[in-house]
Coordinates of C-alpha atoms and ligand atoms in Angstrom, one line a residue:
M1122 CA -36.3 15.8 12.7
L1123 CA -38.8 15.4 15.5
S1124 CA -38.7 11.6 17.2
L1125 CA -42.1 10.2 17.1
V1126 CA -40.9 7.9 19.2
V1127 CA -41.4 7.8 22.9
R1128 CA -40.6 5.4 25.5
A1129 CA -43.5 3.4 27.1
A1130 CA -44.0 5.7 30.5
L1131 CA -43.9 8.9 28.8
Y1132 CA -46.8 7.8 26.1
W1133 CA -48.9 6.6 29.2
A1134 CA -48.5 10.3 30.8
R1135 CA -49.0 12.3 27.7
Y1136 CA -52.0 10.2 26.5
L1137 CA -53.5 11.0 30.4
K1138 CA -52.9 14.4 30.2
E1139 CA -53.7 14.6 27.3
H1140 CA -57.2 13.0 28.0
G1141 CA -58.1 15.7 30.8
V1142 CA -56.7 13.7 33.7
A1143 CA -54.6 16.6 35.8
R1144 CA -53.5 14.4 38.9
A1145 CA -52.9 11.1 39.5
F1146 CA -52.9 10.1 43.4
G1147 CA -50.6 7.2 44.9
Y1148 CA -47.5 5.5 46.7
P1149 CA -44.4 4.8 45.2
G1150 CA -42.1 1.4 44.4
T1151 CA -39.5 0.6 42.5
E1152 CA -41.9 -0.9 40.0
S1153 CA -43.8 2.3 39.3
I1154 CA -40.7 4.9 39.7
E1155 CA -40.7 4.9 35.7
L1156 CA -44.2 6.2 35.7
L1157 CA -43.1 8.8 38.4
E1158 CA -40.8 10.2 36.3
A1159 CA -42.7 9.9 33.1
A1160 CA -45.9 11.8 34.8
R1161 CA -43.1 14.7 36.4
E1162 CA -41.8 15.3 32.4
A1163 CA -45.4 15.1 31.2
G1164 CA -46.4 17.7 33.7
L1165 CA -49.0 15.0 35.4
E1166 CA -49.2 15.9 38.8
F1167 CA -48.7 13.3 41.0
V1168 CA -50.1 13.4 45.2
L1169 CA -48.4 11.8 47.3
T1170 CA -50.8 10.2 49.8
Q1171 CA -50.0 7.7 53.0
H1172 CA -51.4 4.8 51.5
E1173 CA -52.5 3.9 48.4
A1174 CA -56.5 3.2 49.8
T1175 CA -56.2 6.6 50.6
A1176 CA -55.4 7.1 46.8
A1177 CA -57.9 5.5 45.4
F1178 CA -60.6 6.7 47.1
A1179 CA -59.1 10.2 46.1
A1180 CA -59.1 9.3 42.9
S1181 CA -62.3 7.7 42.3
M1182 CA -64.0 11.0 43.9
T1183 CA -61.5 12.7 41.3
G1184 CA -63.4 10.7 38.3
R1185 CA -66.4 11.1 40.3
L1186 CA -66.6 14.8 40.0
T1187 CA -65.4 15.4 36.8
G1188 CA -66.5 12.9 34.8
I1189 CA -63.3 12.1 33.4
P1190 CA -61.4 8.9 35.5
G1191 CA -58.9 9.6 38.2
V1192 CA -56.2 7.6 38.5
C1193 CA -54.6 5.9 41.1
V1194 CA -50.5 4.8 40.5
T1195 CA -49.0 2.0 43.4
T1196 CA -45.9 -0.4 43.0
A1197 CA -46.5 -4.3 42.2
G1198 CA -47.6 -6.4 45.4
P1199 CA -48.3 -4.5 48.1
G1200 CA -49.2 -1.7 46.7
A1201 CA -51.6 -2.9 44.7
T1202 CA -53.8 -4.9 47.8
N1203 CA -53.7 -1.9 49.5
A1204 CA -55.6 -0.2 46.7
A1205 CA -58.0 -2.6 47.2
S1206 CA -60.3 -1.1 49.4
G1207 CA -60.5 2.5 47.0
I1208 CA -60.8 -0.3 44.2
A1209 CA -63.8 -2.1 45.4
Q1210 CA -65.1 1.8 47.0
A1211 CA -65.4 2.7 43.5
H1212 CA -66.9 -0.6 42.3
L1213 CA -70.1 -0.3 44.2
D1214 CA -69.7 3.2 44.8
R1215 CA -69.8 3.1 40.7
M1216 CA -67.1 6.3 40.4
P1217 CA -64.9 6.3 37.2
L1218 CA -61.4 5.1 38.5
L1219 CA -58.1 4.1 36.3
V1220 CA -55.9 1.7 38.9
F1221 CA -52.1 1.5 37.7
T1222 CA -49.7 -0.8 39.3
G1223 CA -46.6 -1.7 38.7
D1224 CA -45.5 -5.4 37.9
H1225 CA -42.0 -7.0 37.4
V1226 CA -41.5 -8.5 33.3
L1227 CA -42.9 -11.8 33.2
A1228 CA -39.7 -14.3 32.3
P1229 CA -39.2 -18.5 32.5
G1230 CA -37.8 -18.3 36.3
Q1231 CA -38.8 -14.9 37.4
P1232 CA -38.7 -14.5 41.4
T1233 CA -42.1 -14.5 42.6
H1234 CA -41.1 -11.6 44.8
Q1235 CA -44.3 -9.2 45.5
R1236 CA -46.1 -11.2 42.9
L1237 CA -50.0 -11.7 42.8
S1238 CA -52.1 -12.7 40.1
P1239 CA -54.1 -9.5 38.3
E1240 CA -57.3 -11.2 38.9
L1241 CA -57.4 -10.8 42.2
F1242 CA -59.3 -7.8 41.4
A1243 CA -61.0 -9.3 38.3
A1244 CA -64.2 -8.9 40.8
V1245 CA -63.8 -5.7 41.7
T1246 CA -63.2 -4.0 38.4
R1247 CA -64.9 -3.3 35.0
A1248 CA -61.1 -5.2 33.5
T1249 CA -58.4 -5.9 34.0
V1250 CA -55.8 -5.9 32.0
R1251 CA -51.4 -6.1 32.0
L1252 CA -50.2 -3.7 29.5
S1253 CA -47.6 -4.0 27.6
A1254 CA -45.7 -1.3 25.3
A1255 CA -47.5 -2.6 22.6
N1256 CA -50.6 -2.6 23.5
L1257 CA -51.2 0.6 25.3
A1258 CA -52.4 2.5 22.2
V1259 CA -55.5 -0.1 22.8
E1260 CA -55.9 -0.3 26.5
L1261 CA -55.7 3.1 27.7
P1262 CA -58.5 4.0 25.7
R1263 CA -60.4 1.0 26.4
A1264 CA -60.3 1.9 29.9
F1265 CA -61.2 5.4 29.6
R1266 CA -64.0 4.1 28.1
L1267 CA -65.4 0.8 30.1
A1268 CA -64.6 3.4 33.2
T1269 CA -66.5 6.0 31.7
T1270 CA -69.3 3.2 30.5
P1271 CA -72.4 3.2 33.3
P1272 CA -72.8 2.0 35.4
H1273 CA -68.8 3.6 36.3
G1274 CA -66.4 1.6 37.5
P1275 CA -62.5 0.6 38.3
V1276 CA -60.2 -0.8 35.5
H1277 CA -57.3 -2.1 36.6
L1278 CA -53.9 -1.6 34.3
T1279 CA -51.0 -3.7 35.6
F1280 CA -47.9 -2.3 34.4
P1281 CA -44.6 -4.6 34.5
S1282 CA -41.4 -1.7 34.9
G1283 CA -39.3 -3.5 31.7
E1284 CA -42.3 -2.3 29.4
M1285 CA -42.5 0.9 30.8
E1286 CA -39.3 1.5 29.5
T1287 CA -39.7 -0.1 26.1
D1288 CA -40.3 2.4 23.1
V1289 CA -43.8 3.1 20.8
G1290 CA -45.2 6.1 19.0
E1291 CA -46.1 8.8 21.0
P1292 CA -49.7 9.1 22.0
P1293 CA -52.3 10.3 19.1
T1294 CA -53.9 14.1 20.6
G1295 CA -57.1 14.9 21.0
R1296 CA -59.9 14.2 24.1
A1297 CA -61.5 11.0 25.6
A1298 CA -64.3 9.8 23.4
D1299 CA -66.8 11.4 25.3
P1300 CA -68.5 8.9 27.7
L1301 CA -72.3 9.3 26.4
E1302 CA -71.3 8.7 22.7
G1303 CA -72.2 5.2 22.2
A1304 CA -75.0 5.8 24.6
P1305 CA -78.0 3.4 22.9
A1306 CA -80.6 5.8 21.3
L1307 CA -83.9 7.0 23.0
P1308 CA -86.3 3.7 23.1
D1309 CA -89.5 4.3 22.1
L1310 CA -91.0 6.2 24.7
S1311 CA -94.7 5.7 23.6
A1312 CA -95.8 3.2 26.9
V1313 CA -93.9 5.0 28.8
R1314 CA -95.5 8.1 28.4
A1315 CA -99.2 6.2 29.1
M1316 CA -97.9 4.8 32.0
I1317 CA -97.3 8.4 33.4
A1318 CA -100.7 10.0 31.8
A1319 CA -102.3 6.8 33.8
A1320 CA -100.9 8.6 37.3
K1321 CA -102.9 10.2 39.1
R1322 CA -100.3 10.1 42.4
P1323 CA -97.1 9.5 40.7
M1324 CA -93.8 10.2 42.8
I1325 CA -89.9 9.8 41.6
I1326 CA -87.0 8.1 43.0
A1327 CA -83.3 10.1 42.0
G1328 CA -80.7 7.2 42.5
L1329 CA -77.0 7.5 41.6
G1330 CA -77.6 7.6 38.0
V1331 CA -78.6 11.1 38.0
P1332 CA -74.7 12.7 39.0
N1333 CA -73.5 9.8 37.5
A1334 CA -74.8 11.0 33.6
R1335 CA -74.9 15.0 34.7
A1336 CA -78.6 14.7 34.3
E1337 CA -79.7 16.7 37.1
G1338 CA -81.3 19.4 35.4
P1339 CA -83.3 17.5 33.3
L1340 CA -84.9 16.0 36.2
L1341 CA -85.8 18.8 37.3
R1342 CA -87.7 19.7 34.7
F1343 CA -89.2 16.5 34.7
A1344 CA -90.4 16.4 37.9
T1345 CA -92.2 20.3 38.2
S1346 CA -93.5 19.6 34.9
L1347 CA -95.3 16.3 36.9
G1348 CA -95.4 18.3 40.2
A1349 CA -94.1 14.9 41.7
P1350 CA -92.3 14.5 44.9
V1351 CA -88.7 13.6 44.5
A1352 CA -86.6 11.3 47.0
D1353 CA -83.1 11.4 46.2
T1354 CA -80.4 8.4 47.4
Q1355 CA -77.2 8.8 49.6
Q1356 CA -74.8 9.5 45.8
S1357 CA -78.0 11.8 44.3
R1358 CA -77.8 14.3 47.4
G1359 CA -78.1 17.6 45.5
S1360 CA -80.1 16.7 42.0
L1361 CA -82.8 18.1 43.6
P1362 CA -82.0 21.2 46.4
T1363 CA -83.1 19.2 49.5
D1364 CA -85.1 22.5 49.8
H1365 CA -87.2 22.3 46.7
P1366 CA -91.2 22.3 47.3
L1367 CA -90.9 18.7 45.8
Y1368 CA -88.0 17.3 47.8
L1369 CA -89.6 14.0 50.2
G1370 CA -86.7 13.0 51.8
T1371 CA -83.7 10.1 51.7
F1372 CA -85.0 6.8 50.5
A1373 CA -82.6 3.6 51.1
T1374 CA -81.2 5.2 54.0
H1375 CA -81.8 3.6 57.7
R1376 CA -84.9 6.0 58.4
D1377 CA -87.0 6.2 54.9
A1378 CA -90.0 5.7 56.7
A1379 CA -92.2 8.6 55.1
V1380 CA -90.7 8.8 51.8
T1381 CA -91.9 4.9 51.4
D1382 CA -94.9 6.0 53.3
C1383 CA -95.1 8.4 50.2
A1384 CA -94.5 5.7 47.6
N1385 CA -96.9 3.2 48.9
A1386 CA -99.6 5.8 49.2
S1387 CA -98.4 6.4 45.4
D1388 CA -99.9 4.8 42.2
L1389 CA -96.5 5.0 40.0
V1390 CA -93.3 4.7 41.1
V1391 CA -90.7 6.1 38.7
A1392 CA -87.0 5.1 39.1
V1393 CA -84.5 7.0 37.8
G1394 CA -80.7 5.8 37.7
L1395 CA -81.8 4.0 41.0
D1396 CA -79.2 1.2 41.9
S1397 CA -79.7 -1.3 44.6
V1398 CA -76.4 -1.0 46.0
E1399 CA -77.6 1.8 47.7
F1400 CA -79.8 -0.1 49.0
L1401 CA -79.9 -1.0 53.2
K1402 CA -83.2 -3.1 53.3
K1403 CA -85.2 -4.7 50.6
W1404 CA -87.4 -3.5 48.1
R1405 CA -90.9 -3.3 50.5
L1406 CA -92.7 -0.1 48.0
S1407 CA -96.1 -1.5 46.3
P1408 CA -97.0 0.5 43.8
P1409 CA -96.0 -0.3 39.9
V1410 CA -92.2 1.0 39.2
L1411 CA -91.5 2.8 36.2
V1412 CA -87.3 2.5 35.1
L1413 CA -85.3 5.0 33.6
T1414 CA -82.0 3.5 33.2
D1415 CA -78.7 4.0 31.8
V1416 CA -77.1 0.2 32.8
G1417 CA -79.6 -1.9 31.0
A1418 CA -83.0 -2.5 31.3
G1419 CA -83.8 -5.4 33.7
N1420 CA -80.1 -5.4 35.2
D1421 CA -81.0 -4.9 38.5
P1422 CA -83.2 -7.3 39.7
A1423 CA -83.8 -6.2 42.9
I1424 CA -86.2 -2.8 41.5
P1425 CA -88.9 -4.6 40.0
A1426 CA -89.7 -3.1 37.2
A1427 CA -93.8 -2.8 35.9
L1428 CA -91.6 -1.1 32.8
A1429 CA -87.8 -0.9 32.1
V1430 CA -86.2 1.7 29.4
E1431 CA -82.4 2.0 29.1
G1432 CA -81.5 4.7 27.4
A1433 CA -79.5 8.1 28.3
L1434 CA -80.3 9.6 32.0
A1435 CA -81.0 13.3 30.8
A1436 CA -82.1 12.6 27.4
L1437 CA -84.7 10.0 28.4
L1438 CA -85.5 12.5 31.1
E1439 CA -85.8 15.8 29.1
A1440 CA -88.1 14.2 26.6
L1441 CA -90.4 12.9 28.9
V1442 CA -90.3 16.9 30.1
G1443 CA -93.8 17.9 29.9
V1444 CA -95.8 14.6 29.8
R1445 CA -99.1 14.9 31.8
A1446 CA -100.4 13.1 34.2
A1447 CA -103.9 12.3 35.7
G1448 CA -103.4 13.8 38.5
R1449 CA -100.4 14.9 41.1
W1450 CA -99.9 15.2 44.6
P1451 CA -101.1 17.8 46.8
A1452 CA -98.2 20.7 48.1
E1453 CA -98.8 20.3 51.9
E1454 CA -99.0 16.4 51.8
I1455 CA -95.6 16.7 49.7
A1456 CA -94.3 18.8 52.9
G1457 CA -95.9 16.3 55.3
F1458 CA -93.4 13.5 54.3
R1459 CA -90.6 16.2 54.2
Q1460 CA -91.9 17.0 57.5
R1461 CA -91.7 13.7 58.7
S1462 CA -88.6 12.8 56.9
T1463 CA -85.8 15.4 58.0
G1464 CA -88.1 17.3 61.4
S1465 CA -87.5 16.1 64.8
L1466 CA -84.2 15.5 65.1
M1467 CA -82.9 17.7 67.7
P1468 CA -82.5 15.6 71.1
P1469 CA -85.5 17.9 73.7
E1470 CA -82.8 19.4 75.6
S1471 CA -80.8 21.9 75.0
D1472 CA -77.2 21.7 75.2
A1473 CA -76.3 24.8 76.5
G1474 CA -74.3 25.2 79.5
R1475 CA -73.4 20.9 79.2
A1476 CA -70.0 19.6 78.9
L1477 CA -70.7 18.3 75.6
L1478 CA -72.3 19.0 72.2
W1479 CA -75.5 17.6 70.9
P1480 CA -73.9 16.0 67.0
Q1481 CA -77.1 18.4 66.1
T1482 CA -75.5 21.3 67.2
V1483 CA -72.6 20.8 65.3
V1484 CA -73.7 19.7 61.9
R1485 CA -76.4 23.1 62.6
E1486 CA -73.4 25.9 62.8
L1487 CA -71.5 23.7 60.0
Q1488 CA -74.6 24.6 58.1
K1489 CA -74.8 28.2 58.9
A1490 CA -71.2 28.9 58.3
L1491 CA -70.8 27.3 54.8
P1492 CA -71.9 29.0 51.6
D1493 CA -74.2 27.6 49.5
D1494 CA -71.6 26.7 47.3
G1495 CA -69.5 24.8 50.2
I1496 CA -68.9 20.7 49.8
V1497 CA -69.4 18.8 51.9
T1498 CA -67.8 14.8 52.4
V1499 CA -69.5 12.7 55.1
D1500 CA -67.4 9.5 56.2
V1501 CA -69.1 6.4 57.4
G1502 CA -70.8 5.7 60.5
S1503 CA -73.8 7.7 63.0
H1504 CA -72.2 10.9 61.9
K1505 CA -73.1 10.0 58.2
H1506 CA -76.9 9.1 59.8
L1507 CA -77.5 12.1 61.1
M1508 CA -75.8 14.6 57.8
I1509 CA -78.4 12.3 55.6
L1510 CA -81.4 14.1 57.7
Q1511 CA -79.7 16.6 58.7
W1512 CA -77.9 18.4 56.1
V1513 CA -79.7 20.9 53.3
V1514 CA -77.8 20.5 50.3
R1515 CA -78.5 23.0 48.1
R1516 CA -76.5 22.4 44.9
P1517 CA -75.0 19.1 43.0
D1518 CA -72.0 17.8 43.8
S1519 CA -71.8 18.9 47.3
F1520 CA -73.0 16.0 49.5
L1521 CA -70.2 13.5 49.1
D1522 CA -70.0 10.4 50.9
S1523 CA -69.8 6.1 49.8
S1524 CA -72.5 4.4 49.7
G1525 CA -71.9 1.6 47.9
L1526 CA -69.3 0.0 50.1
S1527 CA -69.8 2.8 52.8
S1528 CA -66.2 2.3 53.8
M1529 CA -64.7 4.6 56.7
G1530 CA -61.9 6.6 55.7
T1531 CA -63.5 7.7 52.8
G1532 CA -64.5 11.3 54.3
I1533 CA -60.8 12.7 54.0
P1534 CA -59.5 11.5 50.7
F1535 CA -63.2 12.6 49.3
A1536 CA -62.4 16.3 50.8
L1537 CA -58.8 16.4 49.2
A1538 CA -60.1 15.2 46.0
A1539 CA -62.9 18.0 46.5
K1540 CA -60.8 20.8 47.1
L1541 CA -58.2 20.0 44.1
V1542 CA -61.1 19.7 41.5
H1543 CA -62.8 22.8 43.3
P1544 CA -60.0 24.5 45.0
A1545 CA -62.3 28.0 45.3
R1546 CA -65.1 26.1 46.6
P1547 CA -65.3 25.5 50.5
V1548 CA -64.4 22.0 51.4
V1549 CA -65.3 20.2 54.6
A1550 CA -64.9 17.1 55.8
V1551 CA -67.5 15.4 58.6
V1552 CA -65.9 12.5 59.9
G1553 CA -66.0 10.3 63.3
D1554 CA -63.0 10.1 65.3
G1555 CA -62.8 5.7 64.3
G1556 CA -62.9 6.6 60.6
F1557 CA -60.3 9.5 61.1
L1558 CA -57.8 7.6 62.9
M1559 CA -57.9 4.8 60.5
Y1560 CA -55.8 7.3 57.7
A1561 CA -55.0 10.2 60.5
G1562 CA -51.1 9.7 58.2
E1563 CA -53.3 11.7 55.7
L1564 CA -52.8 14.8 57.6
A1565 CA -49.0 15.0 56.6
S1566 CA -50.5 14.9 52.8
L1567 CA -53.1 17.2 53.8
G1568 CA -49.6 19.6 55.0
R1569 CA -47.8 18.6 52.1
I1570 CA -50.7 19.7 49.6
G1571 CA -51.4 22.8 52.1
A1572 CA -55.2 22.7 50.6
P1573 CA -57.2 24.7 53.1
L1574 CA -59.9 22.7 54.0
V1575 CA -61.6 21.8 57.7
I1576 CA -61.9 18.3 58.8
V1577 CA -64.7 18.5 62.0
V1578 CA -64.1 15.2 64.3
M1579 CA -67.2 13.8 65.5
A1580 CA -65.3 12.9 68.7
D1581 CA -67.0 10.5 71.0
G1582 CA -64.6 8.3 71.9
T1583 CA -66.1 5.2 70.2
L1584 CA -67.6 4.0 66.9
N1585 CA -71.1 4.4 67.7
S1586 CA -72.8 3.1 64.8
I1587 CA -71.8 0.0 65.7
K1588 CA -71.9 0.3 69.6
I1589 CA -75.6 1.2 69.5
K1590 CA -76.1 -1.7 67.9
Q1591 CA -74.3 -3.8 70.5
V1592 CA -76.5 -1.9 73.1
R1593 CA -79.6 -2.5 71.5
R1594 CA -78.8 -6.0 71.7
S1595 CA -77.9 -5.4 75.3
Y1596 CA -74.7 -6.7 74.8
A1597 CA -71.7 -5.3 76.7
P1598 CA -69.4 -2.5 74.0
T1599 CA -66.9 -4.9 73.7
G1600 CA -63.7 -3.8 70.6
T1601 CA -66.0 -0.3 70.0
E1602 CA -64.0 2.0 72.5
L1603 CA -61.3 3.7 71.2
G1604 CA -60.6 5.7 74.8
A1605 CA -59.5 9.1 75.4
G1606 CA -56.5 9.2 76.2
Y1607 CA -55.1 11.5 73.2
S1608 CA -55.8 15.1 71.3
I1609 CA -57.6 15.0 68.1
A1610 CA -56.5 18.5 68.0
G1611 CA -53.1 18.1 69.0
V1612 CA -52.6 15.4 66.9
A1613 CA -53.7 17.7 63.9
R1614 CA -51.3 20.9 65.7
A1615 CA -48.5 18.5 65.6
F1616 CA -48.4 17.5 61.6
G1617 CA -48.4 21.2 61.1
L1618 CA -51.9 22.0 61.0
N1619 CA -54.6 23.8 62.5
G1620 CA -56.3 22.2 65.4
E1621 CA -59.3 23.3 67.9
R1622 CA -61.1 21.4 69.6
V1623 CA -64.6 23.4 70.5
S1624 CA -67.2 21.8 73.4
S1625 CA -70.1 24.4 72.7
A1626 CA -71.9 26.3 69.9
A1627 CA -69.9 29.5 70.1
E1628 CA -66.2 27.7 70.0
C1629 CA -67.8 25.8 67.7
A1630 CA -69.1 28.8 65.2
A1631 CA -65.7 30.7 65.5
A1632 CA -64.1 27.4 65.2
L1633 CA -65.7 27.1 61.9
R1634 CA -65.0 30.6 60.9
R1635 CA -61.3 30.2 61.4
G1636 CA -61.5 27.1 59.7
L1637 CA -62.7 28.0 56.4
T1638 CA -60.8 31.1 55.9
A1639 CA -57.5 30.1 56.9
D1640 CA -54.3 29.5 54.7
R1641 CA -54.2 25.7 55.6
P1642 CA -55.8 22.6 56.7
T1643 CA -58.0 22.9 60.0
V1644 CA -59.0 20.4 62.2
I1645 CA -61.4 20.7 64.2
E1646 CA -62.1 18.1 67.8
A1647 CA -65.9 18.5 68.5
A1648 CA -66.4 17.0 71.6
I1649 CA -70.1 15.7 71.2
D1650 CA -72.1 13.3 73.7
P1651 CA -73.6 10.6 71.5
A1652 CA -76.8 10.3 73.0
G1653 CA -77.2 12.7 70.4
Y1654 CA -77.6 10.2 68.0
E1655 CA -80.4 8.6 69.3
Y1656 CA -82.5 11.3 67.9
S1657 CA -81.4 10.2 64.3
Q1658 CA -81.3 6.2 64.3
Ligands
LIG2064 C1 -63.5 0.2 56.8 C2 -64.6 0.2 57.1 N1 -64.5 -1.0 58.7 C3 -65.9 -1.5 59.6 C4 -66.9 -0.4 59.0 C5 -68.3 -0.7 60.1 N2 -68.2 0.5 60.7 C6 -69.5 1.0 60.2 S1 -69.5 2.4 60.8 C7 -68.4 1.7 61.9 C8 -67.9 2.5 63.3 C9 -67.7 4.0 62.8 O1 -66.8 5.1 64.1 P1 -66.4 6.2 63.2 O2 -65.6 6.7 63.0 O3 -66.2 7.1 65.2 O4 -67.8 7.0 63.6 P2 -69.2 7.5 64.8 O5 -70.2 5.8 63.9 O6 -69.0 7.3 65.6 O7 -70.9 8.9 64.1 C10 -67.7 1.0 61.7 C11 -67.0 0.2 62.5 C12 -66.8 0.2 58.2 N3 -68.0 0.7 57.5 N4 -65.5 0.5 57.3

């Protein structure tokens, strides 16, 4: 007779696999060995990174791209604290993540070596749970549900090693419940329809809730039927193609004056899935705001709503397709705002013949080289500000960054996650040299995994985004010079990757061509003149 009893660790691995998790990212320790062995037995891939933060970054982006929680596995104590940055990132970037940290068995007199209270993570998780063989069958499905209920986020599960070896019944088969299951039924939309119908110049701001709810199609249909201009946010870039005639620009970034001017000249702002965690500044829009949300009407006091309704975003938008407004923005005025948002980024003088590239040239060459199905991930710094303004995004899930936490070091692990989820799509990470150096050890992971992605390092030897602010205040640039006594391309080659330094547009184009067709990872060290960033601030 078949045994229906397995040890808890194997139950755990089979449950994850059965519910659509293809891989776990992590770093091992004595307390997590049982999970690694169970993952191997269950055919759940374990991706070893060089740091638990990058494991959690990669896992959360996997969750964001698949809609199934990403999984990170660490040991107790130091593994858990290293993962904290990634947990906080999933929390503030609203990405579904399960973090399993090993633990000792709780017993009287147990030493406190490496022991940390799981409460440590209470403030940055949807829940923090101590797993046992007895509660696995309840807590695993609950964690899946919590992580994928809007707003998506991380759940921390601490798993004592002794419990991992205790026998439990086999996991049930079948996929996890649909995250939208249990979403509230559509509310009465008559007041919403009336509000839209009365508007002569409505505009839409689509936030991170749109990609998280996979509501890009309904957004496009709603915007088109209304003829309303659409602003996105960092995380919703690509929800509407940024070369669409209704596209306005990116809201709530450092340079969104054209978007706010358009909003203030509108008579209705429809905020769809907008989350103030992405805002750099206070709300400055004067027209009445109609909030369409899936996280609880009125839950975001930073967005002053004249009317707020809660429901599954895709269904809400679909139900409003065809509602006629009293007027619409003239197309040429929308184009004018868009031009102000994204135009005039280039420094007036060409960089041809100069020793250093304008960062804008690197972005332009990358845009020419990357096919439309390509994915770019962006780290944090001046290069991100430029990318938000200059990069044309034609598809959902093609421009990925951290906006809620805005943590440096996310660009490369996000790219790794994207490449593993979409192996056939070209993936490029655009990072600053500061962000690159923060977790440069991940080159070893990339080399081992062999995922052929491209990392473009905007190398200027400075933490430009901070230095630029010091200079503006007439402060000496203290603590923002990285030095120049090393070769980033050489570091890549030392790790067994392709590494090239480029300082002209032609070299950049050629290196990108080689990198995008290579069968292993490539690091392109772009020698840039940071003075170019003055034009994208
Ligand atoms: C983990 C982390 N530490 C510090 C910061 C603050 N910070 C934001 S941008 C930046 C500079 C980034 O420098 P670099 O990676 O070289 O990019 P650049 O600004 O030069 O494009 C710093 C230090 C942060 N966002 N995240």
